[in-house]
Every structure is written in C-alpha cells, then in structure tokens.
Coordinates of C-alpha atoms and ligand atoms in Angstrom, one line a residue:
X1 CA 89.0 104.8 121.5
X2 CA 90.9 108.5 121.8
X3 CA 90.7 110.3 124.6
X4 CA 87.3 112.3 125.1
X5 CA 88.7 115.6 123.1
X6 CA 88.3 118.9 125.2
X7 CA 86.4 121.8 122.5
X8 CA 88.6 123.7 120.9
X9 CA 87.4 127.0 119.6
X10 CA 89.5 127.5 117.1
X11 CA 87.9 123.9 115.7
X12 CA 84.9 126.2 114.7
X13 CA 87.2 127.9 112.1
X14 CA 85.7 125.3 109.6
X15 CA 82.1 125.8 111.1
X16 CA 82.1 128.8 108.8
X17 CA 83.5 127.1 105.7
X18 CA 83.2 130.0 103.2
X19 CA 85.7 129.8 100.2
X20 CA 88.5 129.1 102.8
X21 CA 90.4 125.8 101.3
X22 CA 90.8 123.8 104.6
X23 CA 93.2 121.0 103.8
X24 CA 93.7 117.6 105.1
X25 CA 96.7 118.7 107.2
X26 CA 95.2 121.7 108.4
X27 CA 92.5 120.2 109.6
X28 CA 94.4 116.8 111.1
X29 CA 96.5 119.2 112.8
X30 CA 93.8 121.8 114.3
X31 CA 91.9 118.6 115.6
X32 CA 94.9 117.2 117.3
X33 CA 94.8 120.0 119.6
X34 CA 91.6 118.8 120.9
X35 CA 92.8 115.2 122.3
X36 CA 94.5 116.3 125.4
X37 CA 97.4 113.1 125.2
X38 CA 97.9 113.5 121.5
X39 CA 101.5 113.2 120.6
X40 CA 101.7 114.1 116.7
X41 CA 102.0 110.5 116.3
X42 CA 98.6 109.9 115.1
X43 CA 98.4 113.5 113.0
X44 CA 101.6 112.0 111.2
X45 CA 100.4 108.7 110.5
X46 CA 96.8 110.1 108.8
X47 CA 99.0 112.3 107.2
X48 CA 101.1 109.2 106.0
X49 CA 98.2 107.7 104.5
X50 CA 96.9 111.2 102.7
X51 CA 100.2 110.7 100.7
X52 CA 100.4 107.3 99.9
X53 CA 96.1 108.5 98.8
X54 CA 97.7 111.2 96.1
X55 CA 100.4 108.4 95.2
X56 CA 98.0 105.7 94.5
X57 CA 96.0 108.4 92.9
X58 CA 98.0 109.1 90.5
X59 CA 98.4 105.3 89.7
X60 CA 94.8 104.5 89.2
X61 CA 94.1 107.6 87.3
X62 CA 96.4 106.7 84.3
X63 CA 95.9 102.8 85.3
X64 CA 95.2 102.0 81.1
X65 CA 97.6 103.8 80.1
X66 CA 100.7 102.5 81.0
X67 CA 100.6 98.4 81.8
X68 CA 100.3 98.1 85.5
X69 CA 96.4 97.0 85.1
X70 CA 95.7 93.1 84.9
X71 CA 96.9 90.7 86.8
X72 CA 100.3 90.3 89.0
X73 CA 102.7 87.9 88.8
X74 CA 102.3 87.5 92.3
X75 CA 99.1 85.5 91.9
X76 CA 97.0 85.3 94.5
X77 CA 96.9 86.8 98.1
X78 CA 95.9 85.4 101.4
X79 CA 92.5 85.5 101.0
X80 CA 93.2 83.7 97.9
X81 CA 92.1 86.6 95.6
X82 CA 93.6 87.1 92.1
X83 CA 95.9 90.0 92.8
X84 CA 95.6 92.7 90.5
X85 CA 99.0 94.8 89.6
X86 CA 97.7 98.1 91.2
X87 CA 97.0 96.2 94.2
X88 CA 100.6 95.5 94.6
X89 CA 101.5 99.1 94.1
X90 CA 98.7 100.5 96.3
X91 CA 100.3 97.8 99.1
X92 CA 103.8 98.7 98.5
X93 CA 103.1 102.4 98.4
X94 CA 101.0 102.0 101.8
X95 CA 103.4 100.3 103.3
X96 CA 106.6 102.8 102.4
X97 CA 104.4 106.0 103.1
X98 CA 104.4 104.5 106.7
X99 CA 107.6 103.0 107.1
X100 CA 109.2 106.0 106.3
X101 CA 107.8 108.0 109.0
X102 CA 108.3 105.7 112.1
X103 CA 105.0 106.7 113.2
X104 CA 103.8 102.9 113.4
X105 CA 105.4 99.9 115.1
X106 CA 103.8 97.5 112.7
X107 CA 101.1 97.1 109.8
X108 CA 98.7 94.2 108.5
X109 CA 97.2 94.5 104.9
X110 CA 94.7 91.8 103.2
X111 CA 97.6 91.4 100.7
X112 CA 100.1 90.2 103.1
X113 CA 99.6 86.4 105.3
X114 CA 101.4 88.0 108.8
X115 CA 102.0 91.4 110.3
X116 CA 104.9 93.0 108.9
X117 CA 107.3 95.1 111.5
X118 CA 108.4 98.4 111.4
X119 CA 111.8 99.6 112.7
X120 CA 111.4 102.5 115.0
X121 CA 112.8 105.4 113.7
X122 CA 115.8 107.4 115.5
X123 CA 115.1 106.3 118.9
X124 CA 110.8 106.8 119.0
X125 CA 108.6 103.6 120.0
X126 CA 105.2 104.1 118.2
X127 CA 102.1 103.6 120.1
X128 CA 100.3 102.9 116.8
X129 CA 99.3 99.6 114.3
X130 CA 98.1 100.4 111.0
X131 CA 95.9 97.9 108.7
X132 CA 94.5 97.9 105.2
X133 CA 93.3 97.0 102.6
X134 CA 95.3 98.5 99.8
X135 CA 92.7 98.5 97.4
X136 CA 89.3 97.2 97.5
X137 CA 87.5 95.8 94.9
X138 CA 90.7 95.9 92.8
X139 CA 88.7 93.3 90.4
X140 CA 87.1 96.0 89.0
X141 CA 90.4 98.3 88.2
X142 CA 90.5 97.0 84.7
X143 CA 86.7 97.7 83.3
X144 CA 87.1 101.3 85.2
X145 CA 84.6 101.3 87.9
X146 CA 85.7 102.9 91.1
X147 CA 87.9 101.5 93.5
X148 CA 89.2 102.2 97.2
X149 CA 91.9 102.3 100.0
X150 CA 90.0 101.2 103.5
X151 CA 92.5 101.9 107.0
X152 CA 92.3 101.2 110.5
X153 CA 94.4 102.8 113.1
X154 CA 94.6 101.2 116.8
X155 CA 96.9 101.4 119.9
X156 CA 99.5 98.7 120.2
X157 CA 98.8 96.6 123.3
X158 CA 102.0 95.0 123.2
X159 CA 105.2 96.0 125.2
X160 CA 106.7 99.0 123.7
X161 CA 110.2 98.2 124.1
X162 CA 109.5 94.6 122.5
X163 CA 108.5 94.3 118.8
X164 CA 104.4 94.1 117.6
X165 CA 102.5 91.1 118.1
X166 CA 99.3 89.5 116.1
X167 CA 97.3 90.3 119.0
X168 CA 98.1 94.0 118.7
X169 CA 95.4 93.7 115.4
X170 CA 93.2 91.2 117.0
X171 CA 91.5 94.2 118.9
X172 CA 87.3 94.7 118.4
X173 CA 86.4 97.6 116.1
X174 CA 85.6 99.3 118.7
X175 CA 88.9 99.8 120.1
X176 CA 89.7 101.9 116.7
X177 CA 91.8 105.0 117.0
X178 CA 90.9 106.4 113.8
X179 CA 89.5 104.9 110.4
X180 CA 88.9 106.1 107.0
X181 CA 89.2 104.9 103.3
X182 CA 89.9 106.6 99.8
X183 CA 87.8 106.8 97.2
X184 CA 89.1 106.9 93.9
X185 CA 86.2 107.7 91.5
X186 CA 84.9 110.6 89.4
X187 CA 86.2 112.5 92.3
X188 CA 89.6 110.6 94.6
X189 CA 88.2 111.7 98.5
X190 CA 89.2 110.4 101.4
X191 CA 87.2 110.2 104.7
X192 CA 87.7 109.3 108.3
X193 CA 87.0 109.7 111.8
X194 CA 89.2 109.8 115.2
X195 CA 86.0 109.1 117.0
X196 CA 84.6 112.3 116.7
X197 CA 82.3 112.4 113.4
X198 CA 83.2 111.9 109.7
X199 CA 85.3 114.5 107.2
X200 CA 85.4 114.1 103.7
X201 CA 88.1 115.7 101.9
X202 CA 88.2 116.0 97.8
X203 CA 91.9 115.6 96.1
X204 CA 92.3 118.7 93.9
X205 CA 94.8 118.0 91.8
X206 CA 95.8 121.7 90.6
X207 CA 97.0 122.0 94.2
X208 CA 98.3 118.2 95.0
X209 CA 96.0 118.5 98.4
X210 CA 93.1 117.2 100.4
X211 CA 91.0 119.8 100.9
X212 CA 87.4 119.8 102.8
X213 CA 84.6 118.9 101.1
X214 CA 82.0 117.1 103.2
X215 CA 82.4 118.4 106.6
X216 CA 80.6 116.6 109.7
X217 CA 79.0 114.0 107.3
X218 CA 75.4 111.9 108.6
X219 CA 74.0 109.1 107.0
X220 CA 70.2 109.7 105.7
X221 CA 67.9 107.9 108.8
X222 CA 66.4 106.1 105.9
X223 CA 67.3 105.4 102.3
X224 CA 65.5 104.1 99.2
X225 CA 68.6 102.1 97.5
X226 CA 69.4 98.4 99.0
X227 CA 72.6 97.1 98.1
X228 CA 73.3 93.2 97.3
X229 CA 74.5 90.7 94.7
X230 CA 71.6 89.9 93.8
X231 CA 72.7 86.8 91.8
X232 CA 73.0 85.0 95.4
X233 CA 69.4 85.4 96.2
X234 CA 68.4 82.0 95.7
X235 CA 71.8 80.6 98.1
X236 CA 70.8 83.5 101.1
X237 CA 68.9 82.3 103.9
X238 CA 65.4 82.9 104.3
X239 CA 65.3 85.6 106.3
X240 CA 67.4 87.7 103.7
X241 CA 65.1 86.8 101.0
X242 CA 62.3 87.9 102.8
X243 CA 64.3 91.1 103.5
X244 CA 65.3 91.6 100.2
X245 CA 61.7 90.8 98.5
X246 CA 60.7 93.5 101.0
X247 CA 62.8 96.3 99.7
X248 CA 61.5 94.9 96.2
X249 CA 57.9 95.6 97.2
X250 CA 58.8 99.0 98.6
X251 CA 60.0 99.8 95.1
X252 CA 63.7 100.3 96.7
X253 CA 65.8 101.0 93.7
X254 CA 69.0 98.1 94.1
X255 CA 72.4 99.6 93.8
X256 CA 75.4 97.1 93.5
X257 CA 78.7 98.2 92.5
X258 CA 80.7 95.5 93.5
X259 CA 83.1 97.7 95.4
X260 CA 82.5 98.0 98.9
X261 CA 84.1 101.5 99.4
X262 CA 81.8 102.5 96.7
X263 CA 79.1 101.4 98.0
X264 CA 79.1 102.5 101.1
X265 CA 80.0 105.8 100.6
X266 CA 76.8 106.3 98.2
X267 CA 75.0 104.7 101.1
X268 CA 76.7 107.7 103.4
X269 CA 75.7 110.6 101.2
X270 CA 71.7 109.0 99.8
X271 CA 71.2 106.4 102.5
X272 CA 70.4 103.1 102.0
X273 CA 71.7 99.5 103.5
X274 CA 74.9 97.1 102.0
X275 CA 74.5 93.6 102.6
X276 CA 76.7 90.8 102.5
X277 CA 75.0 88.0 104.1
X278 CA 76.3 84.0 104.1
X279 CA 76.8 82.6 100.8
X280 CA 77.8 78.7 100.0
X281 CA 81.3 80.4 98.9
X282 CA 81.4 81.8 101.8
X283 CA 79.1 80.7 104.6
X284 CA 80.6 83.1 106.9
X285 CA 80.5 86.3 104.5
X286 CA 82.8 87.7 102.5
X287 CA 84.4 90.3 103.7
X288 CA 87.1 91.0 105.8
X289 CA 86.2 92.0 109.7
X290 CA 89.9 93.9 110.2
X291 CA 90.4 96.0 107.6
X292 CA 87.1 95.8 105.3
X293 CA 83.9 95.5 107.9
X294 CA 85.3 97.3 111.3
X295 CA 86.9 100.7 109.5
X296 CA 83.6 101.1 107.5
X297 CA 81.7 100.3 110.4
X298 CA 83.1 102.7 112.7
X299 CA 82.8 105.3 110.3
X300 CA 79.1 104.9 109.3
X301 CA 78.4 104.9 113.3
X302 CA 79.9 108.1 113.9
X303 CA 78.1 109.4 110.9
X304 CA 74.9 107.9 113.1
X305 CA 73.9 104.6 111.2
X306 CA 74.2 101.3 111.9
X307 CA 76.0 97.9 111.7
X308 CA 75.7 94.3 112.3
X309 CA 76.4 90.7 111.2
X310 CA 73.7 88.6 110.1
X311 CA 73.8 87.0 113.6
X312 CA 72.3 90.4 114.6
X313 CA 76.1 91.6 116.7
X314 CA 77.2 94.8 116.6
X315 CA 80.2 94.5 113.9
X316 CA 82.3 97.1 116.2
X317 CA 81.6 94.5 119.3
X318 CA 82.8 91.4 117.6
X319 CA 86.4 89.7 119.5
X320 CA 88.4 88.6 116.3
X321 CA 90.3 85.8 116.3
X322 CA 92.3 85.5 113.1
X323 CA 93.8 88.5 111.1
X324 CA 91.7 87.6 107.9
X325 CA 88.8 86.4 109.5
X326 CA 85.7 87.5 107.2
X327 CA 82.2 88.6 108.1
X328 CA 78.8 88.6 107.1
X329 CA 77.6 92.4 107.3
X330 CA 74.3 94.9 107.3
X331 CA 75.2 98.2 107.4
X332 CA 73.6 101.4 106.3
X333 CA 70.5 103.6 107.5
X334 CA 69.6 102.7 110.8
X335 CA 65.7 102.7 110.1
X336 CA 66.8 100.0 107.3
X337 CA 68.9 98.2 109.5
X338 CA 66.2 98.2 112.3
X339 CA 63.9 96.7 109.6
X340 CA 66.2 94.3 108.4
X341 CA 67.0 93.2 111.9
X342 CA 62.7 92.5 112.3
X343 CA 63.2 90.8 109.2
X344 CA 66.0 88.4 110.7
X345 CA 64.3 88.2 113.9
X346 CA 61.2 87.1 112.8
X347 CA 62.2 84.3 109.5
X348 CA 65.5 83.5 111.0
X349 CA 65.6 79.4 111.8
X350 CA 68.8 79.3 113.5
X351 CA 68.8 80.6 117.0
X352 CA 70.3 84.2 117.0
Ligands
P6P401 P1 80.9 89.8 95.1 C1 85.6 93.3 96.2 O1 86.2 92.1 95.8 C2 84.9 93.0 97.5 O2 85.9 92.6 98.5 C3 84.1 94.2 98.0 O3 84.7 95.4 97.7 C4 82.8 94.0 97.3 O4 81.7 94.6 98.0 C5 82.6 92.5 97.3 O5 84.0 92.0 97.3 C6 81.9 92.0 96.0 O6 81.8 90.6 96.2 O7 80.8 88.4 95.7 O8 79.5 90.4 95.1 O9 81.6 89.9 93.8

C-alpha cells in the first residue's frame, strides 16, 4: 500500500467542484503531491491506462460497425475463454500504452499464459507491475451490453536491476498500489483508487478527456438489488440458497448483467451485493483473484463495503498462488455482506 499521503491543501480545490472541468490528469497529478516518495512513475502509468481507456473507447463504441466484433482467430485464452476480437485489441492497446512509457517493468493480462517484460526505457528501472484484464465480460460485446477494462497496479518485489518475476504479481490484494477499471456503457468512466478513496471520471468525448464526475464515491450501507446467475441456484451450496431465498423474501429486486464491471459499479452507486459462489464448472468460482476479484475488491473497500470468498476470507487477505487462480466472491454493501456472512455461518456444512 502507498505511503500514508501528507494533506495537501490545494487537494481541496476539487472539494468545491463548481463548473470547474477537473480532468484525469489534473487530478492524478495534484494527488501525487500528496504521497511524500512519489516519483511520477505511478501518475504516468494511470495516466497510461487513461489513454489506452479513450483508445479502446473508441473501438467499442463503433464495435458493429466495422468487423472487429465476433470471435478471434486466436481462439481461446488461458482461462480457456473464447476470445472475442476486441479483446485482442483492448490487450494489445493495454499493453503498447504501457510499454511505451517505461513506466512498468512488466505486465500480466487474463489474455496472456506468463508475464510479459518490459524493456526499461533510456536508462529508468520501474518500481511498478501492471495487470489486467483487458476486457471483462467481452462475451457480451456483440449483443451490446456494457463491457469493462479492470487494472491492478503493485510494487515490484523483485531486484531492480534484474528482470520481473511471477512472484512480483503473486502479491495479496492488499499490497495494491492503485486499482481501477473502465466502464464502457451509456457513459465510458473510469474509476480508481491509490488507497485513498474512489474517483470516477466520465470520458467526454468533445474534449478527448477524463474529467471528474463522481468525486469521493461510498457504497450505499445497504442495497435492495442482489446480484447472481440465477440459473446456478439449484448447483450452489446450501448456504447460498438460503441466502439467496432470503433476498427473495425481502422482495430484493435481482440484477444480473453478466459483466462484472457492470455490476459492480451499479452496486457502487445503488448498493447491493455480487455473488459468485462455487459452481460444478467451477467449484472454486469463477473469477479471476489478480486482476478480476482483488482490483474490485480494493476499490469497493475504500468506497467502505465489503468483500470475501465464500470461505468467509477477506478477498484483499488471500496469498495467491498461481497468476490465474480464480475465486469465489461476495462483495457489495457491508450490511448485505454481514448478512450473507450469518447466512454462511449458520447453513454452511463444510467447516469455514
Ligand atoms: P456467468 C464475464 O465472462 C465474467 O468473467 C464476469 O464479467 C461476469 O460477472 C461473469 O464472468 C459471468 O459469468 O457464469 O454468470 O456467465
């Protein structure tokens, strides 16, 4: 985690938003002042990622009209997902945007099996891995529905004068420098967090910038929406079917939209709880713990909710062991995820 940040008046320039447009690299580079180490290496790299955002942007927006939705002829990825063509794109773009700059030493995406390197640039050593995933619930590219870009940003443990290792990504959640994701939806906004709450920042496209939109977000306490495939009720454990027949009786209204970025940022605006709990396809969850489960945790903490694995563990406090290692995951509301964790508690058979 960054350095505890020293208060910088001139941060309370956007305490009195008015009509002032604050952009994304206003604002990246205002807060840097406040970590007393900062280099310009991590205001670079979020800046990287806000232009591979409006690049990918751009992509998705027009994705029917030119043929770069569908599938790609790369086939499938490491997780043995069908890659879609934008997926590609989004990775390639992601990748490039951060090459380019140096400000990394290496980067791990859910489209690629091993870390891939990146040269230093003149004669700087980066302090910095990037991961992502390029584009998150890509599946749904081609019927329209939203999709997103999720990042995490950690300090290499590694020697610097030697090249990245694995083990520079196999760091808990907790460790996270910075996290965010992009939304691209009615609205394309991206949001993240050095540790120190959650911006939001709405693409306007007659300007080409980032601007601030959702300043110092918090998650509702408590939420009427639950969020779960619901066509795996009858394959969840017992404890999750008592959970989710719960939110039934409390005449919770189920939101689903099969893209976790979009869900969860609904969740962060109306509160509410996502779910993904142990399925027979996948009896560990679904989703990925690097780049999926830890960057949206982190964020939806600092916004003050919650969130756990089924097992009841903090997801932020979980040691991973593989790059692609997946996750089940409850995350939301804390009051829901207090009440799902009675739920758990009290049905679960399996010691927790
Ligand atoms: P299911 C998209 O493929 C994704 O990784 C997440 O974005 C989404 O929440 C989840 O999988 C949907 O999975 O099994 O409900 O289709």
């Amino acid at each position: 985690m960054a350095a505890p940040a020293k208060k910088n008046p001139e941060h309370d320039a956007f305490s009195r938003p008015g009509n002032r447009i604050v952009t994304l690299d206003e604002f990246i580079i205002r807060a840097e002042k406040d970590f007393e180490f900062a280099t310009g290496e991590l205001t670079g790299l979020l800046r990287d990622i806000g232009v591979a955002a409006k690049i990918i942007n751009r992509e998705v927006n027009k994705a029917g009209l030119v043929n770069i939705t569908g599938v790609a002829d790369s086939g499938e990825n490491t997780s043995g997902d069908q890659q879609q063509k934008l997926d590609v794109y989004a990775n390639e773009k992601l990748i490039e945007c951060l090459q380019n700059s140096g400000e990394c030493c290496a980067i791990a995406s859910e489209e690629n099996d091993s870390i891939i390197q990146v040269p230093a640039v003149g004669s700087k050593q980066s302090h910095y891995v990037v991961m992502f995933d390029p584009l998150d619930g890509s599946s749904n590219i081609d019927v329209n529905v939203s999709v997103g870009t999720i990042f995490a940003i950690y300090r290499r443990q590694s020697d610097p004068s030697g090249p990245a290792t694995t083990e520079d990504f196999l760091q808990a959640g907790n460790r996270q420098v910075a996290a965010g994701y992009v939304l691209y939806g009615t609205s394309t906004i991206l949001v993240y967090t050095t540790g120190r709450g959650v911006n939001g920042f709405t693409l306007d496209p007659s300007i080409g910038e980032f601007c601030l939109s959702h300043r110092n977000l918090r998650i509702p306490e408590n939420g009427k929406f639950y969020s779960v495939n619901q066509g795996y009720y009858s394959k969840f454990d017992l404890e999750m079917r008592r959970y989710i027949d719960n939110c039934s009786d409390q005449n919770y209204g189920l939101r689903y939209i099969g893209s976790m970025v979009s869900d969860i940022h609904r969740i962060l605006i109306q509160g509410g709880i996502f779910l993904y709990p142990s399925t027979r396809k996948y009896p560990k969850g679904k989703l990925r713990l690097l780049y999926e489960c830890n960057p949206l945790s982190l964020i939806v903490e600092q916004a003050g909710g919650k969130s756990i694995n089924t097992q009841l563990k903090r997801i932020l406090d979980i040691e991973p062991k593989e790059l692609h290692q997946r996750n089940t995951i409850a995350i939301g509301s804390p009051a829901m995820v207090d009440e799902l964790k009675a739920f758990i508690e009290r049905y679960s058979a399996l010691p927790l």
